[in-house]
Amino acid sequence: MSIFKNRLFWPAAILVVLLVINMFTSRQFVTVQDGHLFGTLIDILRNSAPLILVGLGMTLVISTGGIDLSVGSVMAISAAVACLLIQDLDDQNSVGPVLLIIGIAIVVSMLMGLWNGALVAIIGIQPIIATLILMVAGRGIAQLITDGQIINVQSGPYATIASGFFAALPVALLIAVAATALILLLTRRTALGLLLESVGGSPTASRLAGIGARRLTIMVYVVAGGLAGLAGLIYSANIKSADSISAGNLIELDAILAVVIGGTALVGGRFSIIGTVLGAVLIQTLAVTVVAIGIPSEANLLFKAVVVVALCLFQSPTLREKVFGRLTPRSAAGAEVTA
Amino acid sequence: MGEQSPVLEMTGIRKVFPGVVALDGVDFRMFPGEVHALMGENGAGKSTLIKTLTGVYEIDGGEIRLGGVPVRISGPLQAQQAGVSTVYQEVNLCTNLSVAENIFIGREPRRFGKIQWGRMRRRAAELLARLDLDLDVSAPLSSYSLAIQQMVAIARAVDVEARVLILDEPTSSLDASEVEQLFRVMRQLKESGVAILFVSHFLDQIYEVSDRLTVLRNGQLIGEHRVEELSQVQLVEKMIGKELAALEDVEDKAQRNRERAAEATPVVEARGLGRTGAIAPYDLTIHEGEVVGLAGLLGSGRTELARLLFGADKADHGELTVSGKPVNLRNPQVAMKKGIAFSSENRRTEGIIGDLTVRENIILALQAARGWTRPIPRKKQDEIVDKYIKALQIRPADPERPVRNLSGGNQQKVLLARWLITEPKLLIIDEPTRGIDVGAKAEIQRLVAELSDGGMAVLFVSAELEEVLRLSHKIGVLRDRRLIEELENTAGVDADRIMQTIASGATS
Amino acid sequence: MTTVDMTPVTEKGAPTNPRRRVYRPNAKYIPIIATLSLLMIMYSSGVANYENFGDPSVFVNLFRDNAVLLVVAVGMTFVILTGGIDLSVGAVISLTTVLTATLLKGGWPPLVVLPTVLALGALIGAGQGAVIHFFKVEPFIATLAGLFLARGTALTINQESIPIRDEMWKAISEYRIVLAEGVVTKPIAVVALLAVLIAAVTLAWTRFGRNVYAIGGNADSALLMGLPVGRTKIAVYTLSGFCAALGGVLFSINSTSGWALQGNGLELDAIAACVIGGVLLTGGSGYVWGTLLGVLVTGLIQTIINFQGDLNSAWTRIIVGVLLFAFIVLQRLVTRKAR
Amino acid sequence: GGGDSGSEDGGDDKLVLGFSQVGAESGWRTANTKSIQESAAAAGIELKFSDAQGKQENQISAIRSFITQKVDVIAFSPVVVSGWDAVLKEAKDAGIPVILTDRAVDSQDTSLYASFIGSDFVEEGKKAGEWLAKEYEGKSEPVNIVELQGTTGSAPALDRQKGFADVIAGNPNLKIVKSQTGDFKRADGKTVMETFLQSTPDIDVLYAHNDDMGLGAIEAIEAAGKKPGTDIKIITVDAVKDGMTALADGKINFIVECSPLLGPQLMELAKKVDAGETVEKRVLTKETTFTQEQAKTELPNRQY
Ligand SMILES: Nc1ncnc2c1ncn2[C@@H]1O[C@H](COP(=O)(O)OP(=O)(O)OP(=O)(O)O)[C@@H](O)[C@H]1O
Ligand SMILES: Nc1ncnc2c1ncn2[C@@H]1O[C@H](COP(=O)(O)OP(=O)(O)OP(=O)(O)O)[C@@H](O)[C@H]1O
Ligand SMILES: [Mg+2]
Ligand SMILES: [Mg+2]
């Protein structure tokens, strides 16, 4: 019985169902080709990487009771900066400079996060509106950087972070896994997780318990910015170009959805990193499934709606109680009273 | 009275939470025109019984009859409609609304569907006057202290035409005079035939107003008695299942230390410290090993005074030195670095973090002081937490339970534990014994005395004057948000003396 | 041995009733007043900088051009006041316009179409409210599902935009209300202002309105105080659905067409308008008047951009962001000082 | 004739053109905007530019704002075909002529606008279909086509789909086996194509509603170990520089041009309309199609 009670059971179950569908529709689910893994599953995992990264940052932000709408714009800026600099390299295939540029792009993204964090924690603006500012203006900045055009790069090392393989596994996936591990380590092996949950659970009580909520909040936005920047790099490396208009467009919605599916409440407090990752993979799998089973474009949203509705009903504690609760002896006693 | 038929009868009530049987076949009944006390230790199941009655919790077994008719109450709204009016243990009001609204919301005076604000305010003011309160009824409730909020909640409940009035620890943060007002109102209602369920951990209060009492222990019914039949000692025995002896001990210890404390070095010295609109500038020195108590009426500024010493509010006058060095307490973090700890009176909004577990709540302040990069090793956490769960008798003794599922008194203990483990130089505790049962209260008092023996300075704020007198070396008396006098707690000082000071408003 | 300073508690001398807390009754209106003043400053700077900006019709047109947003934001205000959020409004607008156009094209009498689509909007809202209340699903996820469902339905009904040739619709669309020489407005602006008025009265003077605030302040307490929490929550989402449908009708009048992509992203604009107007996203605090001001602020920013006239899309975004930033920060600083 | 708006530097006789752009949803659109801005400057026309960010309501209010600002001519690329009657009537009443660019409106009263200049999306779809039909003329084995659509519900997506489908309906061998939106985006084109490749055996032809999606799909095809342009034939629409490069490299087989450079034509029209001259109701942009060979010669001249 307890397995059904776990919040992550139903997202996981739906994910498995979708994957099984894909197993039947795809010609190669997982195989080895050219010395690395290949197939639908690998595609899904690889393509989930940006959403996982953005979702991780979003989870941390939401755990403090905030929200970050600007992640999509930060992705666009980071991609634009990176591609602009790489384009000007003499040798786009030299690893050192490309790594440096990646570093620069991430630092720029973290500065964006710092801006958000400052607005929220120092000036005290409601997070949704504070990050809306960068959401709107940020994409404009990205457009300025790329002059409204798509910047193409031909850098092998850069493309590797999205489509390369290392030890038979996609590099993008490895990056996402590494980031997840890092965040897990950071939040669960240190006291960061506890302090964040406490700030999100009750800001007043946390303040009186001596928690420096302000610094933590800023930090969380900086991390979210950095992760969004990294996601932007993978997004752009995947298509070897910086597209300031479509990069990360509307990703904030998917990221928030992933966080909520993963069992983190939007009001803040308790959060689940693994849940978010699961949510992100689920969303990506859903997108793939829609194409794989040939749902017409105009019905995509309806299909998504059905899955989301099913998911939230299954997750609902009240419904669960109604369906499964009857089986337990004590509710039987309750039934006897009402009868 | 015995001939009458009960207005409320609960039989075989059973309520199970995951892992806890909160109520195990409890019978409870009430007659019209009686005050019925519900007694039991923290976590005995009093609040749960009340909540099953008002439909907050669905019962897992048993039957409820109101006026002889079996009922199924599905929520507080239905309970109210069935004539059951309730003040819950934690003040459950909407602090964003005005005082008047909190009293009348849901039953506002209306004409043609439009709320009559003027009439509502007037009636609210009248009602509060009955409880001897003079508030700005259009101010948001959040601008008033917890005790006032408690009074507002009471005002709301007593105004409802009810057959049954339930008061779950209404007096936990009230002063003697407010308690008197409340009792007066309760007696009036009783005269008019209302059955009143009263929960309190103050035995004197129970004996003063109650006609009958029901004792619970561990979710089980121990017995129902007429108050005259049972002495206080017997009652306590029934509640805790054994005898209680620790209390006398404390007094001696406090006495013993009085001289020593006077010579000790000052931990904090406030010079003209104040905050406009909250507390007039005051001077106060607290020495090592000294317990300073604060006494005053409701809203006299005890809490405000204490908050300034922790930087919970920022002082706008005067200066403060900690261990001889001047400090500017910009925020609580600074205060904590200087070795000051503060447990707020408002445990629900300023104390516990409901979602977190007991363990996490206990280590929170210590962890915050260490910074996030230096987590307390899990083994050490468990050690500390186990120790304090035992010392403070936190029940259920499960450190991994979300603290929101604990009973009110047990939450208070968790909060105390949080600050005790930081081993501060100065411990500020505002209403630390709010809602705590007799046994645990004695335990906490003993602990405070012990800590001060060990050299810790304590600022002890409590609405219960006896407690202040028992523990303190020195007592600061407040009136109208001003510290009017500092008394050495010598033999001649007693409750009367303090009340006199307050009444005369000595300013010399 | 008492050493008590005798400085009075309040600077202006002791209050008449020393136990009465110093309380300024207008403190809760400070944010609104500040917003209004800033709005006026913004308007004046527009007048100073651009030709024809001072023309009264520019101001009057704000109401006409933002009528839909205003109506939707009014519904959203109720939802946010209870501490919820409604992401489905933009999609409900699109569904309403598509349905209206389709039905009118199919020859349904306009006076049947109107109540039908309004009722449908309310029904969608009620459904979401019920899911949120009974199954304890997060509002974000429930209304996101509503968004998918409504827009998906609209897309499956018809992907193309459908012109409305109904006489009544056209008549209302073209009807002009002359306010003064050269200053005209449209019925939709009047409807929108009426919605604001009714909402303001409802919130301030009715039991339902006060329950909304109570639930937003603390839903648990409201429940224990015996307020009809479930009913109110469902009502609030119903109202928001209704407002969205009404917005859709206004939209279809304004554009005499129906299209499934209409109102894309409007939910964010509506939320932003509420928040700019001082409504707290956590619930329990704010006024419809604030929302009105919030809508005017966004509308005014758009107008300034239009008058500026030489901004490409990148600069448009950046300037919108900058203006928003300036406004929000000033508003924040002013209200903080005043407190 | 206008001139009553009187801009500060240009004197009274400088023509003021209010232009409301759909948005900046693609590189194509940016090139379109640039062309208009540059040619306005070159033609000595004062341009009031407004970006509608893909929203009809923004566009309606922008046009109304132009009316309030008393510009001489209004031009706009409608976000959507329907629903312009009311606002166009307002412009007409204010005596301001309107030119539609790039996309049509479905007003029954054609006197509401002076002219419509732009490409015909249905025609573009047809051209793509015609090339394909010719390519497989006389062959009997079935041809599996996958389609990458533009943004669901948008006019170009609907029309390009329709024109293409109409033409290939003539040949029963040509079959669209999968059709899915790629939202006009390169990244989505890639991910959707990945799934197509996994779920659909033997794809012969890819038809993408714009170059960007096609370019994304090429990445996916290459990653799957196939040769774009050879193993899978690719047809796209737009002919932006990146697309033309791929065409010249042999990775794309055929591109239908959809030129964004209608600035000069628009300015010319605006001047004529303002002067009260009669103009043609429908002006087609000069557009063509490109094969791989043509691309090689054309590529050096591409600016966008
Ligand atoms: N929502 C809940 N979930 C799980 N356990 C609960 C919940 N509410 C109460 N309990 C448990 O039920 C038991 C009874 O709690 P209750 O609040 O009734 O005690 P009480 O007698 O009112 O104590 P106190 O004097 O401290 O207020 C406790 O062990 C408590 O931990
Ligand atoms: N009777 C009253 N009338 C009006 N305002 C009051 C009253 N009592 C308290 N207040 C307000 O409540 C606030 C809190 O007072 P404070 O908590 O400092 O007092 P306290 O002595 O700690 O009282 P309590 O016993 O209520 O905790 C003060 O700002 C005061 O303005
Ligand atoms: Mg209790
Ligand atoms: Mg107090």
Coordinates of C-alpha atoms in Angstrom, one line a residue, chain A residues 5 186-195 197-216 219 265 267-270 321 326 330-339, chain B residues 14 16-18 58-63 72 307 310-313 330-333 336 342 344 348-353 355-357 360-361 363-369 371-376 418-419:
Chain A
K5 CA 1.2 6.6 -1.3
L186 CA 24.6 20.5 -2.2
T187 CA 21.2 20.3 -0.7
R188 CA 21.2 17.0 1.0
R189 CA 24.8 16.6 2.1
T190 CA 25.0 20.1 3.5
A191 CA 22.4 21.9 5.4
L192 CA 21.3 23.9 2.4
G193 CA 18.2 21.8 1.7
L194 CA 17.0 22.2 5.3
L195 CA 17.5 25.9 5.4
E197 CA 12.8 24.3 3.1
S198 CA 12.6 26.3 6.3
V199 CA 12.7 29.6 4.4
G200 CA 10.0 28.4 2.1
G201 CA 8.0 26.9 4.9
S202 CA 7.8 30.0 7.0
P203 CA 9.9 33.1 6.2
T204 CA 9.1 34.7 9.5
A205 CA 9.9 31.7 11.7
S206 CA 13.1 31.2 9.7
R207 CA 14.2 34.8 10.2
L208 CA 13.7 34.4 14.0
A209 CA 15.6 31.1 13.9
G210 CA 18.6 33.1 12.6
I211 CA 18.6 32.0 9.0
G212 CA 20.0 34.5 6.5
A213 CA 17.1 34.2 4.2
R214 CA 18.3 37.0 2.0
R215 CA 21.6 35.5 1.1
L216 CA 20.1 32.1 0.5
M219 CA 22.1 32.3 -4.1
A265 CA 4.5 22.5 -3.7
V267 CA 4.1 27.7 -2.0
G268 CA 7.6 26.6 -1.1
G269 CA 8.9 24.3 1.6
R270 CA 9.6 20.7 1.0
E321 CA -8.1 7.5 -0.3
R326 CA -11.5 1.5 1.5
R330 CA -9.9 1.2 9.8
S331 CA -11.8 2.8 7.1
A332 CA -14.0 -0.2 7.1
A333 CA -14.8 0.8 10.7
G334 CA -15.6 4.3 9.6
A335 CA -17.9 3.0 7.0
E336 CA -19.8 1.1 9.6
V337 CA -20.5 4.3 11.5
T338 CA -21.8 6.2 8.6
A339 CA -24.0 3.3 7.6
Chain B
R14 CA -12.0 6.6 17.8
V16 CA -6.4 7.2 14.1
F17 CA -3.7 9.2 12.5
P18 CA -1.0 7.3 10.6
E58 CA -13.7 12.6 10.3
I59 CA -14.1 10.0 13.0
D60 CA -13.0 6.5 12.5
G61 CA -15.5 5.1 14.9
G62 CA -18.1 6.1 17.5
E63 CA -21.2 8.2 17.5
R72 CA -22.8 13.6 11.3
R307 CA 12.2 41.4 20.7
F310 CA 17.2 39.9 19.8
G311 CA 17.0 42.2 16.9
A312 CA 13.7 40.7 15.9
D313 CA 12.6 44.3 15.7
R330 CA 20.4 44.6 12.7
N331 CA 18.8 41.3 12.5
P332 CA 18.5 38.0 14.5
Q333 CA 21.5 36.6 12.9
M336 CA 22.7 34.8 17.5
F342 CA 14.9 34.0 21.5
S344 CA 8.8 33.7 20.3
R348 CA 2.6 28.9 15.1
T349 CA 3.6 31.8 12.8
E350 CA 7.0 32.7 14.3
G351 CA 8.2 29.4 15.8
I352 CA 7.7 26.0 14.3
I353 CA 8.0 25.2 10.6
D355 CA 6.3 20.8 7.2
L356 CA 9.6 20.0 8.8
T357 CA 10.1 17.2 11.1
E360 CA 14.7 19.4 11.7
N361 CA 12.9 21.9 13.8
I363 CA 18.4 21.6 15.1
L364 CA 17.3 24.5 12.9
A365 CA 18.7 27.4 14.9
L366 CA 21.9 25.6 15.7
Q367 CA 22.3 24.8 12.0
A368 CA 21.6 28.3 11.0
A369 CA 24.3 29.5 13.3
G371 CA 26.0 28.1 8.3
W372 CA 24.8 25.8 5.6
T373 CA 28.2 24.6 4.6
R374 CA 28.8 22.9 8.0
P375 CA 25.9 20.5 8.5
I376 CA 25.5 18.9 11.9
R418 CA 15.6 24.4 19.4
W419 CA 16.9 27.2 21.5

